[in-house]
Coordinates of C-alpha atoms and ligand atoms in Angstrom, one line a residue:
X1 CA 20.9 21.7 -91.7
X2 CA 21.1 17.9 -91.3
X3 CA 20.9 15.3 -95.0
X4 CA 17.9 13.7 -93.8
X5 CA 15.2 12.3 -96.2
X6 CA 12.7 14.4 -94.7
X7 CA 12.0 17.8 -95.8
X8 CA 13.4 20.5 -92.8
X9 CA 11.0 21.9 -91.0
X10 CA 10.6 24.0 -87.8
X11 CA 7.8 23.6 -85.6
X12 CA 7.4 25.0 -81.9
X13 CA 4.9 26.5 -79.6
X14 CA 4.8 28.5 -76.5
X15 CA 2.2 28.1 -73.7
X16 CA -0.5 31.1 -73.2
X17 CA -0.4 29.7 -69.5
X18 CA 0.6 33.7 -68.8
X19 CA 2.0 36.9 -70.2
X20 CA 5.1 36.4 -72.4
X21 CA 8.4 36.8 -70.4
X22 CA 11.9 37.7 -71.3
X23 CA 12.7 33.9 -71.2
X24 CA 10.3 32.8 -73.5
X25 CA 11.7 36.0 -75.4
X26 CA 15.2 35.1 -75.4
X27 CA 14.9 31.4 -75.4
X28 CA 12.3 31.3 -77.8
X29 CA 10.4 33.7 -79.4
X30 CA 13.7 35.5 -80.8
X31 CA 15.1 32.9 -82.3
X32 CA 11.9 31.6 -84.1
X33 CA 12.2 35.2 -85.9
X34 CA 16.0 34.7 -86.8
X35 CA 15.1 31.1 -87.8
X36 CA 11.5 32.3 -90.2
X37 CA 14.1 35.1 -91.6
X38 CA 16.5 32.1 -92.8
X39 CA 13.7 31.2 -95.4
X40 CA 13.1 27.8 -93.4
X41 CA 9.6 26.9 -93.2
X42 CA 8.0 27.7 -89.9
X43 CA 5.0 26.4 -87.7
X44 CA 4.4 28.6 -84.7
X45 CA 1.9 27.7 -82.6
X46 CA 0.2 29.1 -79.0
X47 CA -0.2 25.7 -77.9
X48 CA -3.7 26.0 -75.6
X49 CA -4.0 22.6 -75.2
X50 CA -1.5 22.4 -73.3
X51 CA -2.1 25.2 -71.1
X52 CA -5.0 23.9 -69.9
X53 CA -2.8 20.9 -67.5
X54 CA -3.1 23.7 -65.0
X55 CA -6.3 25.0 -64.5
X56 CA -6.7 28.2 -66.7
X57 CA -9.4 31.2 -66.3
X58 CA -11.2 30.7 -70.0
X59 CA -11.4 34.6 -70.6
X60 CA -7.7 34.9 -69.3
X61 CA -6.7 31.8 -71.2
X62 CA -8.7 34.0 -74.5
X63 CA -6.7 36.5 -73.6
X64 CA -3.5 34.9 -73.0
X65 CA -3.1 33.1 -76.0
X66 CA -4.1 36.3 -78.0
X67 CA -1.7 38.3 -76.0
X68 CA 1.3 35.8 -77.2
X69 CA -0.1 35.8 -80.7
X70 CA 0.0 39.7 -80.5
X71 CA 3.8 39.0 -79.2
X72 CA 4.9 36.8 -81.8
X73 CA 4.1 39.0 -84.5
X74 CA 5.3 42.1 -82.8
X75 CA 8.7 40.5 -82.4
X76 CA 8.8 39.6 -85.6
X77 CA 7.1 36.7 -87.3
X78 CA 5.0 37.4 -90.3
X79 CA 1.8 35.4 -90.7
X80 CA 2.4 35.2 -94.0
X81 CA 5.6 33.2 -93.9
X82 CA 5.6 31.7 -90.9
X83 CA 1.9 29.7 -90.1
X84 CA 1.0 31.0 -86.8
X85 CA -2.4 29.7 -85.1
X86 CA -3.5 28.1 -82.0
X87 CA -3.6 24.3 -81.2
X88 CA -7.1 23.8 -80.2
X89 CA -8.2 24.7 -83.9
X90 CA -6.3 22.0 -85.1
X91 CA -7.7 18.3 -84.0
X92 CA -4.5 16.3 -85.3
X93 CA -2.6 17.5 -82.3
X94 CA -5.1 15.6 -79.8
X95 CA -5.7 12.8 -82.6
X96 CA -2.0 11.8 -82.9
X97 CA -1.0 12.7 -79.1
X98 CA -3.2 10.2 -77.8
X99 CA -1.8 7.7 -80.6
X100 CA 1.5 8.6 -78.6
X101 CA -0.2 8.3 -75.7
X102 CA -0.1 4.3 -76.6
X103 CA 3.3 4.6 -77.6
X104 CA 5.3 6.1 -74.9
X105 CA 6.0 4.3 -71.7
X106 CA 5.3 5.3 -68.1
X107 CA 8.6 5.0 -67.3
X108 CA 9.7 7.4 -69.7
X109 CA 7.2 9.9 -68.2
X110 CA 7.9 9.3 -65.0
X111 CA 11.6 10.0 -66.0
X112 CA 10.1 14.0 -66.7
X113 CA 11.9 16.3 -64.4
X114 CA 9.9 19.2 -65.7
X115 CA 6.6 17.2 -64.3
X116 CA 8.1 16.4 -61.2
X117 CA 8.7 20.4 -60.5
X118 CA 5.8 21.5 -61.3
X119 CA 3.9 18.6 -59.3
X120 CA 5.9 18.8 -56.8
X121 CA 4.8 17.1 -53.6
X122 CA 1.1 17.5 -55.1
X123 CA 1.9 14.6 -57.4
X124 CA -1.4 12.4 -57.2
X125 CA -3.7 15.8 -57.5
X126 CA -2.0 17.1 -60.7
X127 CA -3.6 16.7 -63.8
X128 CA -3.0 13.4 -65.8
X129 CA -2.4 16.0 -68.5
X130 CA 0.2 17.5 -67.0
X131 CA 1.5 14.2 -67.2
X132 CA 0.7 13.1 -70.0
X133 CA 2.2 16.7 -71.3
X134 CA 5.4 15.5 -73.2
X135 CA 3.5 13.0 -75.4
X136 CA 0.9 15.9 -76.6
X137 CA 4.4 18.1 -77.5
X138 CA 5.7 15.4 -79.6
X139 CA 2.3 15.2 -81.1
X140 CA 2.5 18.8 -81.9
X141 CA 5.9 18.4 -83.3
X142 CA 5.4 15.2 -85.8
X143 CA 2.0 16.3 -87.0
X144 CA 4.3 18.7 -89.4
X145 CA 7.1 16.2 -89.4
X146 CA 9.5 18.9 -88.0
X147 CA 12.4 18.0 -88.4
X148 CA 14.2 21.0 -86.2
X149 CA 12.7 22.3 -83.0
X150 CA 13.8 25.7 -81.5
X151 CA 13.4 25.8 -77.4
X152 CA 14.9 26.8 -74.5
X153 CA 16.9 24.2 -72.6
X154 CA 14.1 23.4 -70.0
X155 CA 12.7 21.7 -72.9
X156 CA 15.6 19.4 -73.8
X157 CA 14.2 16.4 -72.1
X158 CA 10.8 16.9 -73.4
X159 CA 12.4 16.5 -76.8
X160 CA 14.6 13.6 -76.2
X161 CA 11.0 11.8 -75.6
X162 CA 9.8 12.6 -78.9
X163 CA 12.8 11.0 -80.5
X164 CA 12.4 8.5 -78.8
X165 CA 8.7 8.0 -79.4
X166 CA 9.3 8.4 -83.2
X167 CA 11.8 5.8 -82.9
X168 CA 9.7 3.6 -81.3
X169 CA 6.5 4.3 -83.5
X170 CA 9.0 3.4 -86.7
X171 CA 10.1 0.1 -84.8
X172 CA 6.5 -0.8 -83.4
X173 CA 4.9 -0.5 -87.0
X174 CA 8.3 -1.2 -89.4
X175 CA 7.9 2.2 -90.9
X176 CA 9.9 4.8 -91.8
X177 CA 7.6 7.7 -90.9
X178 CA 8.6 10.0 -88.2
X179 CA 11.5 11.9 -88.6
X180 CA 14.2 12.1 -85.3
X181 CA 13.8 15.4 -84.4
X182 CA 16.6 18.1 -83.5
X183 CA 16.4 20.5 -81.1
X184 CA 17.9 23.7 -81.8
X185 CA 19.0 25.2 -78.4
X186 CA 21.6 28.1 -79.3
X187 CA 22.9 31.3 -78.2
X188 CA 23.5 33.1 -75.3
X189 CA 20.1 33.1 -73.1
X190 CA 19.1 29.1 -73.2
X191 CA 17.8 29.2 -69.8
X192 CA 17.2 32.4 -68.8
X193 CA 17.0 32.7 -64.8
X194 CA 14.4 34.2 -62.4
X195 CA 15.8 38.3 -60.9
X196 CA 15.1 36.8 -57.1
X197 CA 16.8 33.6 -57.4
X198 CA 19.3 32.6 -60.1
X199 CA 19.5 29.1 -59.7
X200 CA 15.6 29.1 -60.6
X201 CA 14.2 29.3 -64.4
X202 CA 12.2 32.7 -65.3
X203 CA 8.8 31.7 -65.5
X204 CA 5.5 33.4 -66.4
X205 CA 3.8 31.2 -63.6
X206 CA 6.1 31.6 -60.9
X207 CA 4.0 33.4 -58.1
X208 CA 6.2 37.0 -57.9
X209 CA 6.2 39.2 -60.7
X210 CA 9.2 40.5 -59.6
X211 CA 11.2 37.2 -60.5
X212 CA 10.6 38.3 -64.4
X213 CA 10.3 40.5 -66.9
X214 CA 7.2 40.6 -68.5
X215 CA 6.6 41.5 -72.3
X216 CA 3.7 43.7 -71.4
X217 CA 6.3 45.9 -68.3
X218 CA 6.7 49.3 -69.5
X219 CA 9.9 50.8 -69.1
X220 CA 9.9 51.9 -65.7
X221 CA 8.8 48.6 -64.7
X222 CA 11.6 47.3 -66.8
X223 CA 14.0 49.4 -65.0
X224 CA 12.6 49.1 -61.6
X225 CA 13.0 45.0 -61.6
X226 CA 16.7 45.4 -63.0
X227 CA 17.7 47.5 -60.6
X228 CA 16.2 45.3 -57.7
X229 CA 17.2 42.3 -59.2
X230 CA 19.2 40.1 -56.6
X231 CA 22.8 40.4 -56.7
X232 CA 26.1 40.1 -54.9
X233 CA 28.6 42.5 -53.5
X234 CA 31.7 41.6 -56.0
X235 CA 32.0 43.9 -59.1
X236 CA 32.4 41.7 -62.3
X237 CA 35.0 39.4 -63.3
X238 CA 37.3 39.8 -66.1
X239 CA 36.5 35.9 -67.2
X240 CA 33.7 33.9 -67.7
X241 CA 35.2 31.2 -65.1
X242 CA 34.6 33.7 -61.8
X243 CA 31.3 34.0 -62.5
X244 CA 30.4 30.3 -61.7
X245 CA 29.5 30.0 -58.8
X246 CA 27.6 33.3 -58.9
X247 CA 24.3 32.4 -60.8
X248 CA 22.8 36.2 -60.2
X249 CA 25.1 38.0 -61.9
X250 CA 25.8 35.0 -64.3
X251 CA 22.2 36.0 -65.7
X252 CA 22.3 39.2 -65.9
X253 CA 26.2 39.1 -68.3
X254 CA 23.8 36.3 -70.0
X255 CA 20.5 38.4 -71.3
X256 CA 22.6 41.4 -71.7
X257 CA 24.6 39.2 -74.2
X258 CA 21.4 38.3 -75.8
X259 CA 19.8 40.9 -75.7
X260 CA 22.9 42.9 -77.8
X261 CA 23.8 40.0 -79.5
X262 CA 27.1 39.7 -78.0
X263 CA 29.1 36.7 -76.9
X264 CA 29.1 36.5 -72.6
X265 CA 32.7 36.7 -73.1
X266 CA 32.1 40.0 -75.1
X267 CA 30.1 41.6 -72.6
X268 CA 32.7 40.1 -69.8
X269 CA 35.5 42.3 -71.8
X270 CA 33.3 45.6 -72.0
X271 CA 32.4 45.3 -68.4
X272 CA 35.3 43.6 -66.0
X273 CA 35.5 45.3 -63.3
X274 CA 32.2 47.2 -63.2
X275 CA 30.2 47.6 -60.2
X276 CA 26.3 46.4 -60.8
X277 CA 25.8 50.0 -59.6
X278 CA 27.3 50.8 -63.1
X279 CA 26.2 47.0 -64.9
X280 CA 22.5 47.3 -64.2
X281 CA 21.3 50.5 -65.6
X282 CA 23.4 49.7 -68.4
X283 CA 21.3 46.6 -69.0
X284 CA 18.3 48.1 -68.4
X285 CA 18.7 50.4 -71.3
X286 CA 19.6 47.9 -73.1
X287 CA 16.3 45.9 -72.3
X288 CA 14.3 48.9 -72.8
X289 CA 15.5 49.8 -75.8
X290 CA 15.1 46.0 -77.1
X291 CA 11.4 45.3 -75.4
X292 CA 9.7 48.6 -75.8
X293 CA 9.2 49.0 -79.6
X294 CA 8.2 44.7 -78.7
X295 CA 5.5 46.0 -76.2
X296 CA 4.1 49.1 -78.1
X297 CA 3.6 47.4 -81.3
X298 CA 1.8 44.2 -79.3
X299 CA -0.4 47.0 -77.6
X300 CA -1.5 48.4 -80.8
X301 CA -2.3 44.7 -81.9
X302 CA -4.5 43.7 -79.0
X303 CA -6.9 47.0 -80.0
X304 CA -8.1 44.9 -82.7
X305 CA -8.5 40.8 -81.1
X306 CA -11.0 39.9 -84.2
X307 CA -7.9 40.4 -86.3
X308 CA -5.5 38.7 -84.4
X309 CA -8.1 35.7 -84.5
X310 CA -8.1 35.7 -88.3
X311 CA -4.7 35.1 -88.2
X312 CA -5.0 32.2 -86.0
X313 CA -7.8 30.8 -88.0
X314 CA -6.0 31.4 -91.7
X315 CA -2.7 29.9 -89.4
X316 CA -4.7 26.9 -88.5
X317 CA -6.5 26.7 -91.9
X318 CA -2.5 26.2 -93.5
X319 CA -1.4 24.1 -90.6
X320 CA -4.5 21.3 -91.1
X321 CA -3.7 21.0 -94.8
X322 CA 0.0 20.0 -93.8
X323 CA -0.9 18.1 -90.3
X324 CA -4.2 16.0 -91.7
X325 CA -2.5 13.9 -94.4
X326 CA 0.4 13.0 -92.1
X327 CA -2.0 11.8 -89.0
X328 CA -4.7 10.0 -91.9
X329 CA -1.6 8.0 -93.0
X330 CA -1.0 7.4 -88.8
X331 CA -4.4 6.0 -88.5
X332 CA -3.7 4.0 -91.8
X333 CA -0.1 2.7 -89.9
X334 CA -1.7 1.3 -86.9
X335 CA -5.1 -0.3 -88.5
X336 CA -7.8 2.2 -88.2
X337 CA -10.6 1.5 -90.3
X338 CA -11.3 5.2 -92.1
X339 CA -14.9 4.6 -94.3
X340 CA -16.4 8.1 -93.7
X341 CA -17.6 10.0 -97.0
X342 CA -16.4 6.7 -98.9
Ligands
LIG1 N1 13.5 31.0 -68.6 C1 13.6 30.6 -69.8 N2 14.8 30.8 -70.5 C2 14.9 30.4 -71.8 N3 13.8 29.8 -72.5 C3 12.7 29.7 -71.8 N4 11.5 29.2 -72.2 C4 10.6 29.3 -71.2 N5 11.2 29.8 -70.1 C5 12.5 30.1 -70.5 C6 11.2 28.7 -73.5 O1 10.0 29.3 -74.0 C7 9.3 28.3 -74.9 C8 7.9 28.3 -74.4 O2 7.8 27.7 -73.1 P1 6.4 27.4 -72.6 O3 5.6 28.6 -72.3 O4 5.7 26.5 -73.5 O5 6.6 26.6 -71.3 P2 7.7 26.6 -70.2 O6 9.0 26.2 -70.7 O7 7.2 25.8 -69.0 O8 7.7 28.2 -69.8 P3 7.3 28.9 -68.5 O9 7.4 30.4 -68.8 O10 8.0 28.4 -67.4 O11 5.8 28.6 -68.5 P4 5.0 28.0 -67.2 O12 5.3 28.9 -66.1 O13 3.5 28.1 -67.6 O14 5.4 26.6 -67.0 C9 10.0 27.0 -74.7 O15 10.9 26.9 -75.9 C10 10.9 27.2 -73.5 O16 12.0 26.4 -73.5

């Protein structure tokens, strides 16, 4: 990766706002496996905190942010080399993000187009959370110093404003402290779209469960929601080209390319000229074939929740010894008197 001074790190989270989807899957969850199997060190985190800018059920948001624990370790991250815990149980998160809460400008978050979706015309009755949501995510982020963060592409902007809030924490206090972050938005799935309307991003929050494909579906259901997703009447193209200005079956040549870790073009060759009558049961297969062993092993997992809350505590345990010195040495930047215990 890049020759900065600072030591490479990955750091992202995923929201237990819902259950897992094949987006977060795809976009995310995947690649933090491929990224913890290239020996980088890794800070995965079910980031709670931030969850809670919608209103969430507190035994649903329990079991939400288990559930994606459950996920992340089913799909491939191991606790023991990749720290893996949940935000709340770590208090630099909140310490540094409202720090950053002082540093970032209201025009910048006003700027957010992922706020402005999700408030929609409800803007004034939205949370000042959900607002003040990007500054918390580069708290998470620069607690670790990460110096590489994996996402999906809806988070790109999100990540641009922690750059720019490390940049602007360097110039306000003449430091060289934050590293400029990278995001790391690769392959073939970066914005994976919803089966109803492909011009919308899959999303566990989107009100019909049929726009998705949940880690939990079973393979029937898997099947079920290929097979209905929307489509047109055109078989498929023999190039990439004719398929853009048809977003449906765009996405679908898309997660079949991730999900067999193919090229688009690749699956474009095996399939041009294919009927989706032919296309998706093929890809459902496929899914199956990827997700169940995903969905079994997260089952077997959420039999025991007092284990998968060990994890998170030891996870959090490992992430405050890396997180605390970094946001002491914040306070210490900006002239916070710290005399406790002296
Ligand atoms: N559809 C997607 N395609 C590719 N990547 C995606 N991600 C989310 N949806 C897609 C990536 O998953 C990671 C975790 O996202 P998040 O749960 O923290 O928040 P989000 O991006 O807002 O995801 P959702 O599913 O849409 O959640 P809700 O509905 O609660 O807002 C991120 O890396 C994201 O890019």
């Amino acid at each position: 990766m890049s020759a900065s001074p600072f030591k490479t790190r990955i750091f992202s989270g995923i929201q237990p706002s819902g259950g897992l989807t094949l987006g977060n899957y795809l976009g995310a969850l995947k690649r933090f496996v491929e990224k913890q199997d290239e020996g980088i060190e890794t800070v995965y985190c079910m980031v709670d905190m931030h969850a809670i800018t919608v209103w969430q059920d507190p035994a649903k948001l329990r079991q939400q942010t288990r559930e994606g624990a459950a996920a992340f370790i089913a799909a491939g991250i191991d606790p023991a080399r990749s720290i893996l815990f949940n935000q709340s149980q770590v208090t630099a998160h909140a310490e540094l993000g409202w720090i950053f809460n002082c540093i970032a400008r209201m025009g910048w978050m006003s700027r957010m187009t992922q706020f402005k979706d999700k408030a929609g015309k409800n803007s004034e009755n939205v949370s000042l959370g959900l607002f003040a949501y990007p500054s918390l995510m580069a708290a998470d982020i620069l607690a670790y110093k990460a110096t590489h963060v994996p996402v999906g592409d809806d988070q790109k902007q999100h990540l641009e404003l922690c750059r720019d809030i490390a940049i602007k924490f360097n110039n306000d206090y003449g430091v060289d402290f934050f590293p400029v972050v990278e995001p790391v938005i690769e392959g073939a799935a970066t914005r994976v779209m919803s089966l109803r309307d492909g011009t919308k991003k899959m999303s566990k929050s989107d009100p019909s469960d049929q726009s998705r494909i949940n880690l939990t579906d079973d393979a029937d259901t898997i099947a079920k929601k290929i097979r209905k997703a929307k489509t047109d009447p055109e078989p498929l193209p023999d190039n990439l080209n004719d398929l853009k200005d048809r977003p449906e079956a765009k996405n679908l040549v898309n997660i079949y390319a991730a999900l067999a870790g193919h090229t688009p073009e690749q699956v474009i060759a095996d399939f041009a000229g294919a009927q989706f009558g032919t296309f998706k049961p093929a890809l459902a297969d496929l899914a199956v074939a990827k997700l169940e062993p995903i969905t079994l092993e997260m089952n077997r997992l959420m039999q025991d929740p007092s284990e998968i809350d060990r994890i998170l505590g030891q996870g959090a345990d490992r992430a405050e010894a890396i997180a605390r010195p970094i946001v002491d040495q914040v306070y210490d930047i900006v002239g916070m008197i710290r005399s406790r215990g002296r």
